[in-house]
CSV table of C-alpha atoms in Angstrom, one decimal:
chain,number,residue,atom,x,y,z
I,1269,MET,CA,-2.5,-24.8,23.3
I,1270,LYS,CA,-0.8,-25.3,19.9
I,1271,SER,CA,-2.3,-24.4,16.2
I,1272,SER,CA,-1.4,-26.9,13.8
I,1273,PRO,CA,0.5,-24.8,10.5
I,1274,ILE,CA,-2.6,-26.0,8.6
I,1275,THR,CA,-4.8,-23.8,10.7
I,1276,GLN,CA,-2.4,-20.7,10.5
I,1277,HIS,CA,-2.4,-20.4,7.0
I,1278,THR,CA,-6.4,-21.4,7.1
I,1279,ILE,CA,-6.3,-18.1,9.2
I,1280,LEU,CA,-3.9,-16.4,7.1
I,1281,ARG,CA,-5.3,-16.8,3.9
I,1282,THR,CA,-8.8,-15.7,5.5
I,1283,SER,CA,-7.7,-12.5,6.9
I,1284,LEU,CA,-5.5,-11.6,3.6
I,1285,SER,CA,-8.7,-12.9,1.5
I,1286,LEU,CA,-10.8,-10.4,4.1
I,1287,LEU,CA,-7.8,-7.9,3.8
I,1288,ALA,CA,-8.4,-7.7,-0.4
I,1289,LEU,CA,-12.0,-7.6,-0.1
I,1290,GLU,CA,-12.2,-4.6,2.6
I,1291,LEU,CA,-9.7,-2.5,-0.1
I,1292,LEU,CA,-11.9,-3.7,-2.9
I,1293,ALA,CA,-15.0,-2.4,-1.2
I,1294,VAL,CA,-13.2,1.2,0.2
I,1295,GLY,CA,-12.1,1.6,-3.3
I,1296,ILE,CA,-15.6,1.0,-5.1
I,1297,TRP,CA,-17.1,3.9,-2.3
I,1298,ALA,CA,-14.9,5.9,-2.6
I,1299,THR,CA,-15.4,5.9,-6.2
I,1300,THR,CA,-19.0,5.8,-6.2
I,1301,LEU,CA,-18.5,8.8,-3.2
I,1302,LEU,CA,-16.6,11.2,-5.3
I,1303,VAL,CA,-18.1,10.6,-8.2
I,1304,LEU,CA,-22.0,11.6,-7.4
I,1305,THR,CA,-20.9,14.6,-5.3
I,1306,ASN,CA,-18.4,16.2,-7.2
I,1307,LYS,CA,-18.6,17.4,-10.7
I,1308,ILE,CA,-15.9,15.5,-12.6
I,1309,THR,CA,-12.5,17.2,-13.0
I,1310,LEU,CA,-9.0,16.5,-14.0
I,1311,SER,CA,-8.0,16.7,-10.2
I,1312,LEU,CA,-10.6,14.6,-9.7
I,1313,VAL,CA,-9.9,12.0,-12.4
I,1314,ILE,CA,-6.1,12.1,-11.1
I,1315,VAL,CA,-7.0,10.8,-7.5
I,1316,LEU,CA,-9.2,8.4,-8.6
I,1317,VAL,CA,-6.6,6.4,-11.0
I,1318,GLY,CA,-3.9,7.5,-8.5
I,1319,GLY,CA,-6.0,5.7,-6.0
I,1320,TRP,CA,-7.1,3.0,-7.9
I,1321,VAL,CA,-3.1,2.2,-8.8
I,1322,VAL,CA,-2.2,2.2,-5.6
I,1323,LEU,CA,-4.9,-0.2,-4.1
I,1324,GLY,CA,-3.3,-2.5,-7.2
I,1325,CYS,CA,-0.3,-2.7,-6.0
I,1326,VAL,CA,-1.5,-3.0,-2.3
I,1327,GLY,CA,-3.3,-5.9,-3.6
I,1328,ALA,CA,-0.1,-7.0,-5.1
I,1329,CYS,CA,2.1,-6.8,-2.1
I,1330,ILE,CA,-0.8,-9.2,-0.3
I,1331,ILE,CA,-0.2,-11.7,-3.1
I,1332,ILE,CA,3.4,-11.1,-2.3
I,1333,LEU,CA,3.2,-11.9,1.0
I,1334,TRP,CA,1.3,-15.0,0.9
I,1335,GLN,CA,3.5,-16.1,-1.9
I,1336,LEU,CA,6.1,-15.4,1.3
I,1337,VAL,CA,4.4,-17.3,3.5
I,1338,GLN,CA,3.7,-20.1,1.1
I,1339,HIS,CA,7.5,-20.5,-0.3
I,1340,SER,CA,9.8,-19.3,2.2
I,1341,GLN,CA,12.9,-19.7,-0.3
I,1342,ARG,CA,12.2,-16.9,-2.2
I,1343,ILE,CA,12.3,-14.1,0.5
I,1344,PRO,CA,14.9,-12.3,-1.2
I,1345,LEU,CA,12.8,-11.9,-4.7
I,1346,ALA,CA,9.7,-11.6,-2.8
I,1347,VAL,CA,11.3,-8.7,-0.6
I,1348,GLN,CA,12.8,-7.1,-3.6
I,1349,ARG,CA,9.3,-7.1,-5.6
I,1350,LEU,CA,7.7,-5.4,-2.4
I,1351,HIS,CA,10.6,-2.7,-1.7
I,1352,TRP,CA,9.6,-2.0,-5.8
I,1353,LEU,CA,5.8,-2.0,-5.0
I,1354,LEU,CA,5.9,0.0,-1.7
I,1355,GLY,CA,8.2,2.6,-4.0
I,1356,VAL,CA,5.5,3.4,-6.8
I,1357,ILE,CA,2.9,3.5,-3.7
I,1358,THR,CA,4.9,6.1,-2.2
I,1359,ILE,CA,5.6,8.0,-4.9
I,1360,ILE,CA,2.2,8.0,-5.9
I,1361,ILE,CA,0.3,8.8,-2.7
I,1362,ALA,CA,2.9,11.4,-2.2
I,1363,ALA,CA,2.3,13.3,-5.4
I,1364,ILE,CA,-1.7,13.3,-5.1
I,1365,SER,CA,-1.7,14.1,-1.6
I,1366,LEU,CA,1.4,16.6,-0.9
I,1367,THR,CA,-0.5,18.7,-4.2
I,1368,PHE,CA,-3.8,18.6,-3.3
I,1369,ALA,CA,-3.0,19.4,0.4
I,1370,TYR,CA,-1.0,22.2,-0.8
I,1371,ILE,CA,-4.1,23.8,-3.4
I,1372,TRP,CA,-6.0,23.0,-1.0
I,1373,ALA,CA,-4.7,24.5,2.1
I,1374,GLN,CA,-4.1,28.0,0.0
I,1375,SER,CA,-8.5,28.5,0.4
I,1376,GLY,CA,-8.7,27.5,4.0
I,1377,ASP,CA,-7.0,25.7,6.7
I,1378,ALA,CA,-3.4,26.0,5.8
I,1379,PRO,CA,-1.3,24.1,8.2
I,1380,GLY,CA,-4.1,21.7,9.0
I,1381,LEU,CA,-4.4,20.4,6.0
I,1382,ILE,CA,-0.1,20.4,4.7
I,1383,PHE,CA,0.4,18.1,8.2
I,1384,ILE,CA,-2.7,15.5,7.2
I,1385,GLY,CA,-0.7,15.8,3.6
I,1386,LEU,CA,2.3,14.9,5.3
I,1387,PHE,CA,0.9,12.4,7.3
I,1388,LEU,CA,-0.6,11.1,4.5
I,1389,SER,CA,3.4,10.7,2.0
I,1390,ALA,CA,4.8,9.3,5.3
I,1391,MET,CA,3.0,6.0,5.9
I,1392,PRO,CA,4.0,4.6,2.7
I,1393,PHE,CA,7.2,5.9,3.2
I,1394,ALA,CA,7.9,4.6,6.7
I,1395,CYS,CA,7.0,1.2,5.4
I,1396,TRP,CA,9.3,1.7,2.4
I,1397,ILE,CA,12.0,2.5,4.9
I,1398,LEU,CA,11.2,-0.8,6.7
I,1399,VAL,CA,11.2,-3.3,3.9
I,1400,SER,CA,14.5,-1.7,2.6
I,1401,VAL,CA,16.2,-2.5,6.0
I,1402,TRP,CA,14.3,-5.9,5.8
I,1403,GLN,CA,16.2,-6.4,1.8
I,1404,VAL,CA,19.3,-5.1,3.0
I,1405,THR,CA,19.7,-7.3,6.1
I,1406,LEU,CA,18.7,-10.2,3.7
I,1407,GLU,CA,21.3,-9.2,1.4
I,1408,SER,CA,24.0,-9.0,4.3
I,1409,ASN,CA,23.5,-12.4,5.5
I,1410,ALA,CA,23.6,-13.8,2.0
I,1411,LYS,CA,27.1,-12.4,1.3
I,1412,SER,CA,28.3,-13.8,4.8
C-alpha cells in the first residue's frame, strides 16, 4: 500500500507540530516545577535560561528540518544551519550539565552524577558529529 507525498507531508507536519508542542509543554512544566519547588537562585536562573535557549534552538532545528523537506534544493544551507544550531545546543548543555553535575557530585553520589552529566552532554554532541559528517559528505559530493 503506497501513500502519496501529500499524505506523507501531512503526517510529517503533524509529527513536527506535536514535537514542538510537546517541547513547549515540557519547558513550561519544568519552569513551573523548578520555580515553585526551589528558592530562586543564580544557578536556577542559569539552568532555566539555558534550557529555554536550548528549546528555542531545538524549535529552530525543527523549522529547518521542515524547510529541508519542503525545499530539497537548499540542502547544503539547511545542513550548515543545523550544524551551527547543534553546536550551540551542545555548548550550552555541556556547560550547564557538566558544571552542575560537578557541583552536585561534591555533596553526594559523585560517580553517578558525573556519568549523568557526561551522558547529557554527549547526546547533542553525537548529533553534532552526525550533522558534521553529513555536511562534509554534501561538500565532497558538490566538488565532484
